[in-house]
Amino acid sequence: MSALTPGYFSPGNSFIDFLRREAPEQLGFDSAASHISSTGLTGGAGAVPGGQVAPQATTIVALTYRDGVIMAGDRRATIGQQIASREIEKVFPADAYTAVGLAGVAGLAIQLVRLYQLELEHYEKIEGAPLSLQGKANRLAAILRSQLDLALRGLAVVPLLAGWDTSPDRTGPRGRVFSYDVTGGSYEERHFTATGSGAVFAKGSLKKLYRPAGSARGAIRAALTALNDAADDDTGTGGVDRERAIYPVVAKIDARGYSRIADAELAKL
Amino acid sequence: MTYPLYVPQEQIIKDRADFARRGAHRGRPAVVVSAADGVLLAARNASRALHKLSEIYDKVAFAGVGKWSEFEALRVAGIRYADLRGYAYDRVDVSARGLAGAYAQTVAAAFTGDPKPLEVEVAVCQVGSDQVSDAVFHISFDGTVSDELPWAVLGGAPVEAHQVLAEGWRSGLSLAEAGQLVRRALAEPIRAEAAFEVALLRRHQLGRAFQRLPELP
């Protein structure tokens, strides 16, 4: 057992910055990028070259309602034309008041979620108070920007962030949704948004179904319908699979924080 | 011809120990006690912003007394140590024992090698599935680690506090009883009593077990 090195005592409250300094091999972004370029997987497979080798995860929707936000993600992951998994989960709690959902390369997405969860927890422990919701959204943008090199090589991850704004000074609605692009652009959405290969169809569906002051039940129903519509037209998206009893992951974030809606409840909708 | 002044090794160590002890014990004390409902941490602390107690990881917490800037640096390093370990392996692989060892090495190295030893005393504790598996590590200013007792006393008048705890502690102590015991151990008969900073590592809690309590139970 060795003493803590000077790097452990330098200033800063970001876990990712600490990793980059002290244990870059654990971060993996940069090494993954160089590995892929050296083995030549970057070309040849169209818009998403990584899609031929690594599982891709696909449609996430998020929408606000009267008392909070709903985020839902389908359960399908694909490798090229094949289904890699019917039960993958793409919507996660980032912390007690925030949900993050990811479309893109599954392996990188899951690592990004772990890092992001830890980044928020690390900040909260060091500072003694959680980041503001806007701060969380900006932090996610910065992480994406640091992965731009990977995204340009075809291994893109595009998240959605939904959260409950606990700031006492907040005057607008507290349930807020942020969408992103691969370059780290962060955009706050007023009502609803979607990401992933089926996003176009899901957005079209939500456009008709969205009610700004609707109930949680109505919002969940709209989210499920949007995912079903996306699954109808996009091979990468799985809808509600009643036969196998596989339901999308549906998260609700309101004043009480993050909660996942049970499958039994989704079955009744 | 002049010779460098000879100072025996014992004298150097003793001087450094006296210096570090005085610094570490100048402030108000803190106590960590294992109880039935979890591990209770309490400190006399007049400040509400500068904490002496902190969450480190799911089941691991920290208490420090002495020079705030020094134990704060140790606290932050501990969070980094735990988060890195949990990220590289798994959340269940983070333990108080590993961190106590790293702290001991760090404090001991500063005690002998640095221009000035650290004027701190810290404790690292971990809540287990039952009271037998709780761990309380005490790391003193020279890097000495001890974990024989189900409690730790940091700073203040340790002899009296130890006596109170030795007489009052038993296995299966309820949270309220542990609070009473801590109140007696941290009594300040001479100077005006400062408020308590209190935290609990709650037993059987899924995920992060650390929570701050508004007052002693």
Coordinates of C-alpha atoms in Angstrom, one line a residue:
Chain A
M1 CA 0.0 0.0 0.0
S2 CA 1.5 3.3 -1.0
A3 CA 1.2 6.9 0.1
L4 CA -1.2 9.1 -1.9
T5 CA 0.8 10.8 -4.6
P6 CA 0.9 14.6 -5.0
G7 CA -1.7 14.4 -7.8
Y8 CA -4.3 13.4 -5.1
F9 CA -3.7 16.8 -3.4
S10 CA -3.9 19.1 -6.4
P11 CA -6.9 21.5 -6.6
G12 CA -10.0 20.7 -8.6
N13 CA -13.4 19.0 -8.2
S14 CA -13.7 17.0 -11.4
F15 CA -13.2 13.3 -11.3
I16 CA -12.5 13.2 -15.1
D17 CA -9.8 15.8 -14.8
F18 CA -8.3 13.7 -12.0
L19 CA -8.4 10.5 -14.1
R20 CA -6.9 12.3 -17.0
R21 CA -4.0 13.4 -14.8
E22 CA -3.5 10.4 -12.6
A23 CA -4.8 7.3 -14.4
P24 CA -5.3 8.1 -18.1
E25 CA -5.4 4.4 -18.9
Q26 CA -8.7 4.2 -17.0
L27 CA -10.3 6.9 -19.0
G28 CA -9.9 5.0 -22.3
F29 CA -11.3 7.7 -24.7
D30 CA -8.0 8.5 -26.3
S31 CA -6.6 5.0 -26.3
A32 CA -9.8 3.7 -27.9
A33 CA -9.6 6.3 -30.7
S34 CA -6.0 5.4 -31.5
H35 CA -6.7 1.7 -31.5
I36 CA -9.6 2.1 -33.9
S37 CA -7.6 4.2 -36.3
S38 CA -4.7 1.7 -36.2
T39 CA -6.8 -1.3 -37.0
G40 CA -8.6 0.5 -39.8
L41 CA -12.2 0.3 -38.7
T42 CA -12.9 3.9 -39.6
G43 CA -13.8 3.6 -43.2
G44 CA -16.2 1.7 -45.4
A45 CA -19.4 1.2 -43.4
G46 CA -21.3 4.4 -44.4
A47 CA -22.4 7.0 -41.9
V48 CA -21.8 4.9 -38.8
P49 CA -18.7 2.7 -39.4
G50 CA -18.5 1.7 -35.7
G51 CA -22.0 0.3 -36.2
Q52 CA -20.7 -2.7 -37.9
V53 CA -18.5 -3.8 -35.0
A54 CA -20.1 -2.5 -31.8
P55 CA -23.7 -2.7 -30.6
Q56 CA -25.7 0.4 -31.1
A57 CA -28.5 1.7 -28.9
T58 CA -31.3 3.6 -30.4
T59 CA -34.3 5.7 -29.5
I60 CA -34.7 7.9 -26.4
V61 CA -37.5 10.4 -25.8
A62 CA -37.9 13.0 -23.1
L63 CA -40.8 15.3 -22.4
T64 CA -42.0 17.6 -19.7
Y65 CA -45.4 17.5 -18.1
R66 CA -47.2 19.4 -15.4
D67 CA -45.1 18.2 -12.4
G68 CA -41.8 17.1 -13.9
V69 CA -40.2 15.2 -16.7
I70 CA -40.5 11.8 -18.3
M71 CA -37.7 10.0 -20.1
A72 CA -38.1 6.7 -21.9
G73 CA -35.8 4.5 -23.9
D74 CA -36.4 1.3 -25.9
R75 CA -34.5 -1.9 -25.1
R76 CA -33.0 -2.9 -28.5
A77 CA -29.3 -2.9 -29.4
T78 CA -28.2 -3.8 -32.9
I79 CA -24.9 -4.7 -34.6
G80 CA -25.3 -3.9 -38.3
Q81 CA -28.4 -5.8 -39.4
Q82 CA -28.6 -8.1 -36.3
I83 CA -30.2 -7.6 -33.0
A84 CA -27.5 -7.7 -30.3
S85 CA -29.8 -7.4 -27.3
R86 CA -33.5 -7.1 -26.6
E87 CA -33.1 -6.0 -23.0
I88 CA -30.4 -3.4 -22.9
E89 CA -31.1 -0.4 -20.8
K90 CA -30.3 3.1 -22.1
V91 CA -31.9 5.4 -19.5
F92 CA -30.1 5.8 -16.1
P93 CA -30.3 7.9 -13.1
A94 CA -27.3 10.4 -13.3
D95 CA -28.0 11.4 -9.7
A96 CA -31.1 11.7 -7.4
Y97 CA -32.7 14.5 -9.5
T98 CA -31.4 13.7 -13.0
A99 CA -31.8 11.1 -15.7
V100 CA -29.5 10.5 -18.7
G101 CA -30.4 8.5 -21.8
L102 CA -28.0 7.6 -24.5
A103 CA -28.1 6.7 -28.2
G104 CA -25.1 5.5 -30.1
V105 CA -22.4 2.9 -29.4
A106 CA -23.6 0.9 -26.4
G107 CA -20.2 0.1 -24.9
L108 CA -19.0 3.8 -24.9
A109 CA -22.5 5.0 -23.8
I110 CA -22.4 2.8 -20.7
Q111 CA -18.9 3.9 -19.9
L112 CA -19.9 7.5 -20.4
V113 CA -22.9 7.0 -18.0
R114 CA -20.6 5.6 -15.3
L115 CA -18.2 8.4 -15.7
Y116 CA -20.9 11.0 -15.7
Q117 CA -22.6 9.6 -12.6
L118 CA -19.3 9.5 -10.8
E119 CA -18.5 13.0 -12.0
L120 CA -21.7 14.4 -10.4
E121 CA -21.2 12.4 -7.2
H122 CA -17.5 13.4 -7.0
Y123 CA -18.4 17.0 -7.2
E124 CA -21.1 16.7 -4.6
K125 CA -18.8 15.0 -2.1
I126 CA -15.9 17.4 -2.6
E127 CA -18.0 20.6 -2.6
G128 CA -20.5 19.4 -0.1
A129 CA -23.4 20.4 -2.4
P130 CA -24.7 19.1 -5.7
L131 CA -24.1 20.9 -9.0
S132 CA -27.0 23.0 -10.3
L133 CA -29.0 21.5 -13.2
Q134 CA -27.5 23.9 -15.7
G135 CA -24.1 23.0 -14.3
K136 CA -24.8 19.3 -14.8
A137 CA -25.9 20.0 -18.4
N138 CA -22.8 22.0 -19.2
R139 CA -20.6 19.3 -17.6
L140 CA -22.1 16.6 -19.9
A141 CA -21.5 18.9 -22.9
A142 CA -17.8 19.2 -21.9
I143 CA -17.5 15.4 -21.7
L144 CA -19.0 15.0 -25.1
R145 CA -16.7 17.5 -26.6
S146 CA -13.7 15.6 -25.2
Q147 CA -15.0 12.5 -27.1
L148 CA -15.4 14.4 -30.4
D149 CA -12.4 12.5 -31.9
L150 CA -14.2 9.2 -31.3
A151 CA -17.4 10.5 -32.7
L152 CA -15.7 11.6 -35.9
R153 CA -14.4 8.1 -36.2
G154 CA -17.9 6.8 -36.2
L155 CA -18.2 5.9 -32.5
A156 CA -20.7 8.6 -31.6
V157 CA -22.7 8.8 -28.4
V158 CA -25.6 11.3 -28.2
P159 CA -27.3 11.7 -24.9
L160 CA -30.4 13.4 -23.5
L161 CA -30.5 14.9 -20.1
A162 CA -33.7 15.5 -18.0
G163 CA -33.8 16.8 -14.5
W164 CA -35.6 18.6 -11.8
D165 CA -34.2 22.0 -11.0
T166 CA -33.9 22.3 -7.2
S167 CA -32.4 25.8 -7.3
P168 CA -34.4 28.1 -4.9
D169 CA -34.0 30.9 -7.4
R170 CA -35.6 29.1 -10.3
T171 CA -38.6 30.9 -11.7
G172 CA -39.5 28.8 -14.8
P173 CA -40.7 25.2 -14.8
R174 CA -38.5 23.0 -12.7
G175 CA -38.7 19.9 -15.0
R176 CA -36.1 20.6 -17.7
V177 CA -34.9 18.7 -20.8
F178 CA -31.6 19.1 -22.6
S179 CA -30.6 17.7 -26.0
Y180 CA -27.0 17.4 -27.4
D181 CA -25.1 16.8 -30.5
V182 CA -21.8 15.0 -31.0
T183 CA -19.7 18.1 -30.9
G184 CA -20.9 18.8 -27.3
G185 CA -23.6 21.4 -28.3
S186 CA -26.2 21.5 -25.5
Y187 CA -29.7 22.8 -26.2
E188 CA -32.4 23.2 -23.7
E189 CA -35.8 22.0 -25.1
R190 CA -39.0 23.7 -24.1
H191 CA -41.3 20.6 -24.3
F192 CA -40.0 17.4 -25.8
T193 CA -37.1 15.9 -27.7
A194 CA -35.7 12.6 -28.9
T195 CA -32.3 11.2 -29.9
G196 CA -31.1 8.1 -31.8
S197 CA -31.9 6.5 -35.1
G198 CA -35.7 6.5 -34.5
A199 CA -35.8 10.1 -33.2
V200 CA -37.4 11.6 -36.3
F201 CA -40.4 9.3 -36.0
A202 CA -40.6 9.7 -32.3
K203 CA -40.6 13.5 -32.5
G204 CA -43.3 13.4 -35.2
S205 CA -45.4 11.3 -32.8
L206 CA -44.8 13.5 -29.8
K207 CA -45.6 16.6 -31.8
K208 CA -49.2 15.3 -32.0
L209 CA -49.5 13.8 -28.6
Y210 CA -47.7 16.4 -26.4
R211 CA -49.8 18.3 -23.8
P212 CA -47.8 21.0 -22.0
A213 CA -49.8 20.8 -18.8
G214 CA -50.6 17.1 -19.1
S215 CA -50.5 14.5 -16.3
A216 CA -47.6 12.0 -15.7
R217 CA -49.8 9.2 -16.9
G218 CA -50.5 11.0 -20.1
A219 CA -46.9 11.8 -20.7
I220 CA -45.8 8.2 -20.1
R221 CA -48.5 7.1 -22.6
A222 CA -47.2 9.6 -25.1
A223 CA -43.6 8.4 -24.6
L224 CA -44.6 4.8 -25.1
T225 CA -46.6 5.6 -28.2
A226 CA -43.6 7.6 -29.6
L227 CA -41.3 4.7 -29.0
N228 CA -43.8 2.3 -30.7
D229 CA -44.0 4.7 -33.7
A230 CA -40.2 4.8 -33.9
A231 CA -40.0 1.0 -33.7
D232 CA -42.6 0.8 -36.5
D233 CA -40.3 2.6 -39.0
D234 CA -36.8 2.1 -37.6
T235 CA -35.1 -1.3 -37.5
G236 CA -32.8 -0.1 -34.8
T237 CA -35.6 0.6 -32.3
G238 CA -37.6 -2.0 -30.3
G239 CA -41.1 -0.9 -29.1
V240 CA -43.2 -2.4 -26.4
D241 CA -42.7 -6.2 -26.6
R242 CA -45.8 -7.5 -24.9
E243 CA -45.1 -11.1 -25.9
R244 CA -41.8 -11.3 -24.0
A245 CA -43.0 -8.7 -21.5
I246 CA -40.1 -6.4 -22.3
Y247 CA -41.0 -2.8 -21.7
P248 CA -39.1 0.4 -22.3
V249 CA -37.2 1.9 -19.4
V250 CA -39.4 4.8 -18.3
A251 CA -38.0 7.3 -15.7
K252 CA -40.0 10.0 -14.0
I253 CA -38.3 12.9 -12.4
D254 CA -40.3 15.3 -10.2
A255 CA -40.0 17.1 -6.9
R256 CA -39.3 13.7 -5.2
G257 CA -36.5 12.9 -7.5
Y258 CA -35.8 10.1 -9.9
S259 CA -38.0 7.0 -10.0
R260 CA -38.3 4.2 -12.5
I261 CA -41.9 3.2 -13.5
A262 CA -42.4 -0.5 -12.9
D263 CA -43.1 -2.8 -15.8
A264 CA -46.4 -3.8 -14.2
E265 CA -47.6 -0.2 -14.3
L266 CA -46.5 0.2 -17.9
A267 CA -48.4 -3.0 -18.9
K268 CA -51.6 -1.3 -17.7
L269 CA -51.0 1.7 -20.0
Chain B
M1 CA 36.7 23.9 12.6
T2 CA 33.0 23.8 13.3
Y3 CA 30.9 20.7 13.6
P4 CA 27.2 20.6 12.9
L5 CA 25.2 20.6 16.1
Y6 CA 24.4 17.0 17.1
V7 CA 20.8 16.4 18.0
P8 CA 19.8 12.8 18.9
Q9 CA 17.1 11.1 16.7
E10 CA 14.9 10.7 19.7
Q11 CA 14.9 14.4 20.4
I12 CA 14.0 15.2 16.8
I13 CA 11.1 12.8 16.7
K14 CA 9.9 14.0 20.1
D15 CA 10.0 17.6 19.1
R16 CA 8.1 16.9 15.9
A17 CA 5.6 14.8 17.8
D18 CA 5.0 17.5 20.4
F19 CA 4.6 20.1 17.7
A20 CA 2.1 17.9 15.7
R21 CA 0.2 16.9 18.8
R22 CA -0.3 20.4 20.0
G23 CA -1.6 21.5 16.6
A24 CA -3.9 18.5 16.2
H25 CA -5.3 18.9 19.7
R26 CA -5.7 22.7 19.7
G27 CA -9.1 22.5 18.0
R28 CA -12.4 21.0 19.2
P29 CA -12.7 17.2 19.3
A30 CA -14.6 14.6 17.2
V31 CA -15.8 11.1 18.0
V32 CA -16.8 8.1 15.8
V33 CA -18.9 5.4 17.4
S34 CA -20.3 2.1 16.1
A35 CA -24.0 1.6 17.1
A36 CA -26.8 -0.8 16.2
D37 CA -28.3 1.5 13.5
G38 CA -24.9 2.4 11.9
V39 CA -21.8 4.3 12.6
L40 CA -22.3 7.7 14.3
L41 CA -19.9 10.5 13.7
A42 CA -20.0 13.7 15.7
A43 CA -17.7 16.7 16.1
R44 CA -17.8 19.9 18.1
N45 CA -17.8 22.5 15.3
A46 CA -18.6 26.2 15.6
S47 CA -18.5 26.6 11.8
R48 CA -21.4 25.4 9.6
A49 CA -19.5 25.7 6.3
L50 CA -16.1 24.1 7.2
H51 CA -17.0 20.5 7.9
K52 CA -15.0 18.1 9.9
L53 CA -17.1 15.1 8.9
S54 CA -17.5 13.9 5.3
E55 CA -18.8 11.2 3.0
I56 CA -16.1 9.3 1.2
Y57 CA -18.0 6.5 -0.5
D58 CA -21.1 4.3 -0.2
K59 CA -20.2 2.9 3.2
V60 CA -17.1 4.9 4.1
A61 CA -16.9 8.2 6.0
F62 CA -14.2 10.5 7.3
A63 CA -13.6 12.6 10.3
G64 CA -10.7 15.0 10.9
V65 CA -9.5 17.4 13.5
G66 CA -6.5 19.8 13.7
K67 CA -5.5 22.2 11.0
W68 CA -8.5 22.5 8.6
S69 CA -6.5 23.0 5.4
E70 CA -4.5 19.9 6.1
F71 CA -7.3 17.5 6.9
E72 CA -9.4 19.0 4.1
A73 CA -6.6 18.0 1.7
L74 CA -6.6 14.5 3.1
R75 CA -10.4 14.3 2.8
V76 CA -10.4 15.3 -0.9
A77 CA -7.6 12.9 -1.6
G78 CA -9.6 10.2 0.1
I79 CA -12.6 10.8 -2.1
R80 CA -10.4 10.7 -5.1
Y81 CA -8.8 7.5 -3.9
A82 CA -12.2 5.8 -3.3
D83 CA -13.9 7.1 -6.5
L84 CA -10.9 5.9 -8.6
R85 CA -11.0 2.5 -7.0
G86 CA -14.7 2.1 -7.4
Y87 CA -14.5 3.1 -11.0
A88 CA -11.6 0.8 -11.8
Y89 CA -13.1 -2.2 -10.0
D90 CA -16.5 -2.1 -8.5
R91 CA -18.4 -0.1 -5.9
V92 CA -18.2 -3.0 -3.4
D93 CA -14.4 -3.1 -3.7
V94 CA -14.0 0.2 -1.9
S95 CA -13.1 -0.3 1.8
A96 CA -12.0 1.8 4.8
R97 CA -9.0 -0.4 5.3
G98 CA -7.4 0.5 2.0
L99 CA -7.9 4.2 2.5
A100 CA -6.7 4.0 6.1
G101 CA -3.5 2.4 4.9
A102 CA -3.0 5.1 2.2
Y103 CA -3.6 7.8 4.8
A104 CA -1.2 6.2 7.3
Q105 CA 1.6 6.1 4.6
T106 CA 0.9 9.7 3.7
V107 CA 0.8 11.1 7.2
A108 CA 3.8 9.1 8.3
A109 CA 5.9 10.3 5.3
A110 CA 5.0 13.9 6.1
F111 CA 5.9 13.3 9.8
T112 CA 9.4 12.2 9.1
G113 CA 10.2 13.8 5.7
D114 CA 8.4 17.1 5.3
P115 CA 9.6 20.4 6.7
K116 CA 6.7 20.3 9.1
P117 CA 4.5 17.3 10.2
L118 CA 0.8 17.4 9.5
E119 CA -1.1 18.8 12.5
V120 CA -4.1 16.5 12.1
E121 CA -5.8 13.4 13.4
V122 CA -8.2 11.6 11.2
A123 CA -10.6 8.6 11.3
V124 CA -11.9 6.5 8.5
C125 CA -14.9 4.3 9.3
Q126 CA -17.1 1.9 7.4
V127 CA -20.5 0.5 8.2
G128 CA -21.0 -3.2 7.6
S129 CA -24.0 -5.5 7.4
D130 CA -23.8 -6.0 11.1
Q131 CA -22.0 -4.3 14.0
V132 CA -19.2 -6.9 14.0
S133 CA -18.2 -6.0 10.5
D134 CA -18.1 -2.2 11.2
A135 CA -14.6 -0.8 11.0
V136 CA -13.2 2.3 12.7
F137 CA -9.6 3.3 11.9
H138 CA -7.8 6.0 13.8
I139 CA -4.8 7.6 12.2
S140 CA -2.7 9.8 14.4
F141 CA -0.4 12.7 13.4
D142 CA 2.6 10.4 13.1
G143 CA 0.8 7.9 10.9
T144 CA 0.1 5.3 13.6
V145 CA -3.1 3.4 12.7
S146 CA -5.3 1.6 15.2
D147 CA -8.5 -0.2 14.7
E148 CA -8.9 -2.2 18.0
L149 CA -11.8 -0.2 19.3
P150 CA -15.4 0.2 18.0
W151 CA -14.9 4.0 18.5
A152 CA -12.3 6.6 17.8
V153 CA -11.6 9.9 19.6
L154 CA -9.9 12.7 17.7
G155 CA -8.3 15.7 19.4
G156 CA -9.6 17.4 22.5
A157 CA -9.0 15.6 25.8
P158 CA -8.7 12.0 24.5
V159 CA -8.1 10.3 27.8
E160 CA -11.3 11.5 29.4
A161 CA -13.3 10.8 26.2
H162 CA -11.9 7.3 25.9
Q163 CA -12.8 6.7 29.6
V164 CA -16.4 7.7 29.0
L165 CA -16.7 5.6 25.9
A166 CA -15.0 2.6 27.5
E167 CA -17.5 2.7 30.4
G168 CA -20.6 3.4 28.3
W169 CA -20.1 1.5 25.1
R170 CA -21.7 -1.9 24.5
S171 CA -22.6 -3.9 21.4
G172 CA -26.2 -3.1 20.2
L173 CA -26.2 0.5 21.4
S174 CA -29.2 2.3 20.0
L175 CA -28.7 5.5 18.1
A176 CA -30.2 7.6 20.9
E177 CA -27.9 5.9 23.5
A178 CA -24.9 6.4 21.2
G179 CA -25.9 10.1 21.0
Q180 CA -26.1 10.4 24.8
L181 CA -22.7 8.7 25.1
V182 CA -21.1 11.1 22.5
R183 CA -22.6 14.1 24.3
R184 CA -20.9 13.0 27.5
A185 CA -17.6 12.2 25.7
L186 CA -17.5 15.6 24.0
A187 CA -18.6 17.6 27.1
E188 CA -16.7 20.9 27.3
P189 CA -16.7 21.9 30.9
I190 CA -14.2 24.7 30.6
R191 CA -15.0 26.7 27.5
A192 CA -18.4 27.6 25.9
E193 CA -19.8 24.6 24.2
A194 CA -19.8 24.7 20.4
A195 CA -22.6 23.2 18.3
F196 CA -22.4 19.6 17.1
E197 CA -21.8 18.5 13.6
V198 CA -23.4 15.1 13.3
A199 CA -23.5 12.4 10.5
L200 CA -24.5 8.8 10.3
L201 CA -23.5 5.9 8.1
R202 CA -26.9 4.2 8.1
R203 CA -26.8 0.4 8.3
H204 CA -28.7 -1.6 5.6
Q205 CA -28.9 1.4 3.3
L206 CA -28.7 0.7 -0.4
G207 CA -26.0 2.7 -2.1
R208 CA -24.8 5.9 -0.4
A209 CA -25.2 5.4 3.4
F210 CA -23.8 8.7 4.6
Q211 CA -26.3 11.3 5.8
R212 CA -25.9 14.5 7.9
L213 CA -28.1 14.8 10.9
P214 CA -29.3 18.2 12.2
E215 CA -28.4 17.3 15.8
L216 CA -27.2 14.6 18.1
P217 CA -29.9 11.8 18.3

